[in-house]
């Protein structure tokens, strides 16, 4: 099924319900990345990991990506998310093929936010701070993340503190 701007409103909810059932693939345009609740009641889909969302464009705002990720697991439901992009599509965001190769090798590449909006509190980032993974949030949200020594980046699940990141690196290198 396809849900786009031409889909009649009364057909959208039917297609959303169908999208969460065994054997179905539903394509949605960017405009439908927010506001639709994909609630899975299919036991077979749940047993196989739940709803899987594939995003094929880079969000211009982190809040948009978080909303799209949120389509995957609603309530107690399982789910997964991935982004598949063409390197050529990343050029408009100033991301080069070389930066991607460095990141794949495990070399730190700072992530520059596209907007000034914090992906956690959705307020303007007046004093942005970066986590070890390179994702930036407003200083208040970073402070709250650091209060928990085991906290993870809400966007990539990397350790949020340098202590946790160092400990994880030490364990992985053993």
PDB file of C-alpha atoms in Angstrom:
ATOM      1  CA  UNK A   1       0.000   0.000   0.000  1.00  0.00           C
ATOM      2  CA  UNK A   2       0.988   3.612  -0.463  1.00  0.00           C
ATOM      3  CA  UNK A   3      -0.111   6.494   1.732  1.00  0.00           C
ATOM      4  CA  UNK A   4       0.488   9.903   0.176  1.00  0.00           C
ATOM      5  CA  UNK A   5      -1.248  13.251  -0.291  1.00  0.00           C
ATOM      6  CA  UNK A   6      -3.671  11.648  -2.779  1.00  0.00           C
ATOM      7  CA  UNK A   7      -4.876   9.021  -0.290  1.00  0.00           C
ATOM      8  CA  UNK A   8      -8.403   9.736   0.892  1.00  0.00           C
ATOM      9  CA  UNK A   9      -8.545  10.462   4.632  1.00  0.00           C
ATOM     10  CA  UNK A  10     -11.004   7.649   5.274  1.00  0.00           C
ATOM     11  CA  UNK A  11      -8.572   5.195   3.601  1.00  0.00           C
ATOM     12  CA  UNK A  12      -5.532   6.323   5.617  1.00  0.00           C
ATOM     13  CA  UNK A  13      -6.631   4.708   8.906  1.00  0.00           C
ATOM     14  CA  UNK A  14      -7.498   1.447   7.113  1.00  0.00           C
ATOM     15  CA  UNK A  15      -4.073   1.392   5.431  1.00  0.00           C
ATOM     16  CA  UNK A  16      -2.326   2.180   8.749  1.00  0.00           C
ATOM     17  CA  UNK A  17      -4.073  -0.786  10.425  1.00  0.00           C
ATOM     18  CA  UNK A  18      -3.165  -3.034   7.484  1.00  0.00           C
ATOM     19  CA  UNK A  19       0.484  -1.873   7.618  1.00  0.00           C
ATOM     20  CA  UNK A  20       0.947  -3.529  11.018  1.00  0.00           C
ATOM     21  CA  UNK A  21      -0.191  -6.977   9.878  1.00  0.00           C
ATOM     22  CA  UNK A  22       1.870  -9.946   8.694  1.00  0.00           C
ATOM     23  CA  UNK A  23       3.220  -9.763   5.152  1.00  0.00           C
ATOM     24  CA  UNK A  24       2.471  -6.116   4.479  1.00  0.00           C
ATOM     25  CA  UNK A  25       4.725  -3.303   3.338  1.00  0.00           C
ATOM     26  CA  UNK A  26       3.373   0.216   3.329  1.00  0.00           C
ATOM     27  CA  UNK A  27       5.136   3.196   1.761  1.00  0.00           C
ATOM     28  CA  UNK A  28       4.488   6.642   3.186  1.00  0.00           C
ATOM     29  CA  UNK A  29       5.590  10.040   2.019  1.00  0.00           C
ATOM     30  CA  UNK A  30       7.494  12.341   4.353  1.00  0.00           C
ATOM     31  CA  UNK A  31       4.344  14.255   5.252  1.00  0.00           C
ATOM     32  CA  UNK A  32       2.983  11.151   7.006  1.00  0.00           C
ATOM     33  CA  UNK A  33       6.048  10.618   9.228  1.00  0.00           C
ATOM     34  CA  UNK A  34       4.241  12.361  12.074  1.00  0.00           C
ATOM     35  CA  UNK A  35       0.784  11.978  13.508  1.00  0.00           C
ATOM     36  CA  UNK A  36      -0.100   8.430  12.456  1.00  0.00           C
ATOM     37  CA  UNK A  37      -0.255   5.751  15.150  1.00  0.00           C
ATOM     38  CA  UNK A  38       0.870   2.355  13.913  1.00  0.00           C
ATOM     39  CA  UNK A  39      -0.366   0.089  16.707  1.00  0.00           C
ATOM     40  CA  UNK A  40       0.378  -3.562  16.112  1.00  0.00           C
ATOM     41  CA  UNK A  41      -2.097  -6.202  17.298  1.00  0.00           C
ATOM     42  CA  UNK A  42      -0.639  -8.970  15.108  1.00  0.00           C
ATOM     43  CA  UNK A  43       1.063 -11.583  17.323  1.00  0.00           C
ATOM     44  CA  UNK A  44       3.187 -12.911  14.454  1.00  0.00           C
ATOM     45  CA  UNK A  45       4.564  -9.434  13.710  1.00  0.00           C
ATOM     46  CA  UNK A  46       5.318  -8.932  17.427  1.00  0.00           C
ATOM     47  CA  UNK A  47       7.032 -12.337  17.684  1.00  0.00           C
ATOM     48  CA  UNK A  48       9.247 -11.368  14.744  1.00  0.00           C
ATOM     49  CA  UNK A  49      10.416  -8.091  16.309  1.00  0.00           C
ATOM     50  CA  UNK A  50       7.469  -5.786  15.661  1.00  0.00           C
ATOM     51  CA  UNK A  51       6.966  -3.013  13.161  1.00  0.00           C
ATOM     52  CA  UNK A  52      10.087  -1.985  11.227  1.00  0.00           C
ATOM     53  CA  UNK A  53      10.360   1.529   9.816  1.00  0.00           C
ATOM     54  CA  UNK A  54      12.870   2.422   7.102  1.00  0.00           C
ATOM     55  CA  UNK A  55      13.453   6.150   6.590  1.00  0.00           C
ATOM     56  CA  UNK A  56      14.885   6.964   3.149  1.00  0.00           C
ATOM     57  CA  UNK A  57      15.610  10.665   3.627  1.00  0.00           C
ATOM     58  CA  UNK A  58      17.648  12.645   6.118  1.00  0.00           C
ATOM     59  CA  UNK A  59      15.457  14.683   8.440  1.00  0.00           C
ATOM     60  CA  UNK A  60      16.184  18.381   8.430  1.00  0.00           C
ATOM     61  CA  UNK A  61      15.171  18.592  12.102  1.00  0.00           C
ATOM     62  CA  UNK A  62      16.099  16.017  14.736  1.00  0.00           C
ATOM     63  CA  UNK A  63      12.582  16.245  16.144  1.00  0.00           C
ATOM     64  CA  UNK A  64      11.241  14.910  12.825  1.00  0.00           C
ATOM     65  CA  UNK A  65      13.536  11.883  12.999  1.00  0.00           C
ATOM     66  CA  UNK A  66      12.469  11.206  16.585  1.00  0.00           C
ATOM     67  CA  UNK A  67       8.815  11.347  15.529  1.00  0.00           C
ATOM     68  CA  UNK A  68       9.435   8.892  12.695  1.00  0.00           C
ATOM     69  CA  UNK A  69      11.325   6.542  15.021  1.00  0.00           C
ATOM     70  CA  UNK A  70       8.328   6.749  17.331  1.00  0.00           C
ATOM     71  CA  UNK A  71       6.157   5.061  14.695  1.00  0.00           C
ATOM     72  CA  UNK A  72       8.009   1.789  15.357  1.00  0.00           C
ATOM     73  CA  UNK A  73       7.077   0.789  18.888  1.00  0.00           C
ATOM     74  CA  UNK A  74       3.923   2.139  20.468  1.00  0.00           C
ATOM     75  CA  UNK A  75       3.161   1.310  24.080  1.00  0.00           C
ATOM     76  CA  UNK A  76       4.392  -2.196  24.863  1.00  0.00           C
ATOM     77  CA  UNK A  77       4.861  -3.121  21.203  1.00  0.00           C
ATOM     78  CA  UNK A  78       8.272  -4.057  19.804  1.00  0.00           C
ATOM     79  CA  UNK A  79       9.762  -2.287  16.823  1.00  0.00           C
ATOM     80  CA  UNK A  80      12.889  -1.262  14.972  1.00  0.00           C
ATOM     81  CA  UNK A  81      14.130   1.623  12.842  1.00  0.00           C
ATOM     82  CA  UNK A  82      16.822   2.267  10.287  1.00  0.00           C
ATOM     83  CA  UNK A  83      17.819   4.965   7.834  1.00  0.00           C
ATOM     84  CA  UNK A  84      18.950   4.067   4.318  1.00  0.00           C
ATOM     85  CA  UNK A  85      20.401   6.982   2.361  1.00  0.00           C
ATOM     86  CA  UNK A  86      22.320   7.667  -0.806  1.00  0.00           C
ATOM     87  CA  UNK A  87      25.620   9.467  -0.253  1.00  0.00           C
ATOM     88  CA  UNK A  88      24.617  11.930  -2.984  1.00  0.00           C
ATOM     89  CA  UNK A  89      21.509  12.869  -0.959  1.00  0.00           C
ATOM     90  CA  UNK A  90      23.694  13.861   1.997  1.00  0.00           C
ATOM     91  CA  UNK A  91      25.582  16.538   0.058  1.00  0.00           C
ATOM     92  CA  UNK A  92      22.833  19.113   0.610  1.00  0.00           C
ATOM     93  CA  UNK A  93      23.522  18.734   4.342  1.00  0.00           C
ATOM     94  CA  UNK A  94      27.258  19.233   3.899  1.00  0.00           C
ATOM     95  CA  UNK A  95      28.047  15.590   4.698  1.00  0.00           C
ATOM     96  CA  UNK A  96      30.829  14.248   2.520  1.00  0.00           C
ATOM     97  CA  UNK A  97      31.622  10.705   1.446  1.00  0.00           C
ATOM     98  CA  UNK A  98      34.962  11.068   3.292  1.00  0.00           C
ATOM     99  CA  UNK A  99      33.159  11.857   6.583  1.00  0.00           C
ATOM    100  CA  UNK A 100      31.003   8.760   6.143  1.00  0.00           C
ATOM    101  CA  UNK A 101      34.094   6.605   5.540  1.00  0.00           C
ATOM    102  CA  UNK A 102      35.720   8.005   8.706  1.00  0.00           C
ATOM    103  CA  UNK A 103      32.594   7.271  10.749  1.00  0.00           C
ATOM    104  CA  UNK A 104      32.470   3.708   9.367  1.00  0.00           C
ATOM    105  CA  UNK A 105      36.087   3.249  10.526  1.00  0.00           C
ATOM    106  CA  UNK A 106      35.039   4.333  14.024  1.00  0.00           C
ATOM    107  CA  UNK A 107      36.707   7.745  13.824  1.00  0.00           C
ATOM    108  CA  UNK A 108      34.833  10.544  15.626  1.00  0.00           C
ATOM    109  CA  UNK A 109      33.053  12.918  13.244  1.00  0.00           C
ATOM    110  CA  UNK A 110      31.157  15.804  14.902  1.00  0.00           C
ATOM    111  CA  UNK A 111      27.479  15.893  14.001  1.00  0.00           C
ATOM    112  CA  UNK A 112      26.293  19.405  13.301  1.00  0.00           C
ATOM    113  CA  UNK A 113      22.576  19.920  13.974  1.00  0.00           C
ATOM    114  CA  UNK A 114      20.597  21.302  11.042  1.00  0.00           C
ATOM    115  CA  UNK A 115      18.350  23.480  13.165  1.00  0.00           C
ATOM    116  CA  UNK A 116      18.611  25.197  16.497  1.00  0.00           C
ATOM    117  CA  UNK A 117      15.948  23.016  18.111  1.00  0.00           C
ATOM    118  CA  UNK A 118      16.932  20.584  20.882  1.00  0.00           C
ATOM    119  CA  UNK A 119      15.728  17.086  19.981  1.00  0.00           C
ATOM    120  CA  UNK A 120      14.870  16.361  23.627  1.00  0.00           C
ATOM    121  CA  UNK A 121      12.980  19.388  24.911  1.00  0.00           C
ATOM    122  CA  UNK A 122      12.222  20.939  21.486  1.00  0.00           C
ATOM    123  CA  UNK A 123      13.309  24.373  22.759  1.00  0.00           C
ATOM    124  CA  UNK A 124      15.908  26.495  21.013  1.00  0.00           C
ATOM    125  CA  UNK A 125      19.458  25.383  21.815  1.00  0.00           C
ATOM    126  CA  UNK A 126      20.792  28.531  23.488  1.00  0.00           C
ATOM    127  CA  UNK A 127      23.938  26.826  24.824  1.00  0.00           C
ATOM    128  CA  UNK A 128      24.341  23.612  22.819  1.00  0.00           C
ATOM    129  CA  UNK A 129      26.616  20.871  24.126  1.00  0.00           C
ATOM    130  CA  UNK A 130      27.776  17.764  22.294  1.00  0.00           C
ATOM    131  CA  UNK A 131      27.849  14.226  23.602  1.00  0.00           C
ATOM    132  CA  UNK A 132      30.852  11.995  22.829  1.00  0.00           C
ATOM    133  CA  UNK A 133      28.956  10.627  19.799  1.00  0.00           C
ATOM    134  CA  UNK A 134      28.728  14.147  18.337  1.00  0.00           C
ATOM    135  CA  UNK A 135      24.979  14.751  18.785  1.00  0.00           C
ATOM    136  CA  UNK A 136      24.173  18.146  20.277  1.00  0.00           C
ATOM    137  CA  UNK A 137      21.444  19.116  22.732  1.00  0.00           C
ATOM    138  CA  UNK A 138      20.793  22.162  24.903  1.00  0.00           C
ATOM    139  CA  UNK A 139      22.993  22.337  28.003  1.00  0.00           C
ATOM    140  CA  UNK A 140      20.068  21.676  30.379  1.00  0.00           C
ATOM    141  CA  UNK A 141      19.208  18.398  28.650  1.00  0.00           C
ATOM    142  CA  UNK A 142      22.860  17.330  28.560  1.00  0.00           C
ATOM    143  CA  UNK A 143      23.130  18.060  32.302  1.00  0.00           C
ATOM    144  CA  UNK A 144      20.078  15.847  32.945  1.00  0.00           C
ATOM    145  CA  UNK A 145      21.579  13.074  30.806  1.00  0.00           C
ATOM    146  CA  UNK A 146      24.856  13.238  32.771  1.00  0.00           C
ATOM    147  CA  UNK A 147      22.976  12.793  36.082  1.00  0.00           C
ATOM    148  CA  UNK A 148      22.583   9.128  35.120  1.00  0.00           C
ATOM    149  CA  UNK A 149      26.049   7.571  34.749  1.00  0.00           C
ATOM    150  CA  UNK A 150      24.645   4.877  32.432  1.00  0.00           C
ATOM    151  CA  UNK A 151      22.707   7.262  30.198  1.00  0.00           C
ATOM    152  CA  UNK A 152      22.770   6.920  26.425  1.00  0.00           C
ATOM    153  CA  UNK A 153      22.350   9.356  23.566  1.00  0.00           C
ATOM    154  CA  UNK A 154      18.630   9.420  22.731  1.00  0.00           C
ATOM    155  CA  UNK A 155      19.424   9.487  19.004  1.00  0.00           C
ATOM    156  CA  UNK A 156      22.078   6.788  18.551  1.00  0.00           C
ATOM    157  CA  UNK A 157      22.225   4.986  21.942  1.00  0.00           C
ATOM    158  CA  UNK A 158      25.960   5.643  22.348  1.00  0.00           C
ATOM    159  CA  UNK A 159      27.123   6.353  25.930  1.00  0.00           C
ATOM    160  CA  UNK A 160      26.179   9.919  26.886  1.00  0.00           C
ATOM    161  CA  UNK A 161      29.095  10.520  29.246  1.00  0.00           C
ATOM    162  CA  UNK A 162      32.792  10.392  28.473  1.00  0.00           C
ATOM    163  CA  UNK A 163      33.234   8.049  31.468  1.00  0.00           C
ATOM    164  CA  UNK A 164      30.687   5.594  30.087  1.00  0.00           C
ATOM    165  CA  UNK A 165      32.138   5.936  26.577  1.00  0.00           C
ATOM    166  CA  UNK A 166      35.674   5.246  27.885  1.00  0.00           C
ATOM    167  CA  UNK A 167      34.473   2.246  29.879  1.00  0.00           C
ATOM    168  CA  UNK A 168      32.673   0.830  26.849  1.00  0.00           C
ATOM    169  CA  UNK A 169      35.744   1.380  24.661  1.00  0.00           C
ATOM    170  CA  UNK A 170      37.970  -0.350  27.225  1.00  0.00           C
ATOM    171  CA  UNK A 171      35.667  -3.362  27.394  1.00  0.00           C
ATOM    172  CA  UNK A 172      35.464  -3.601  23.600  1.00  0.00           C
ATOM    173  CA  UNK A 173      39.234  -3.445  23.165  1.00  0.00           C
ATOM    174  CA  UNK A 174      39.952  -6.276  25.624  1.00  0.00           C
TER     175      UNK A 174
END
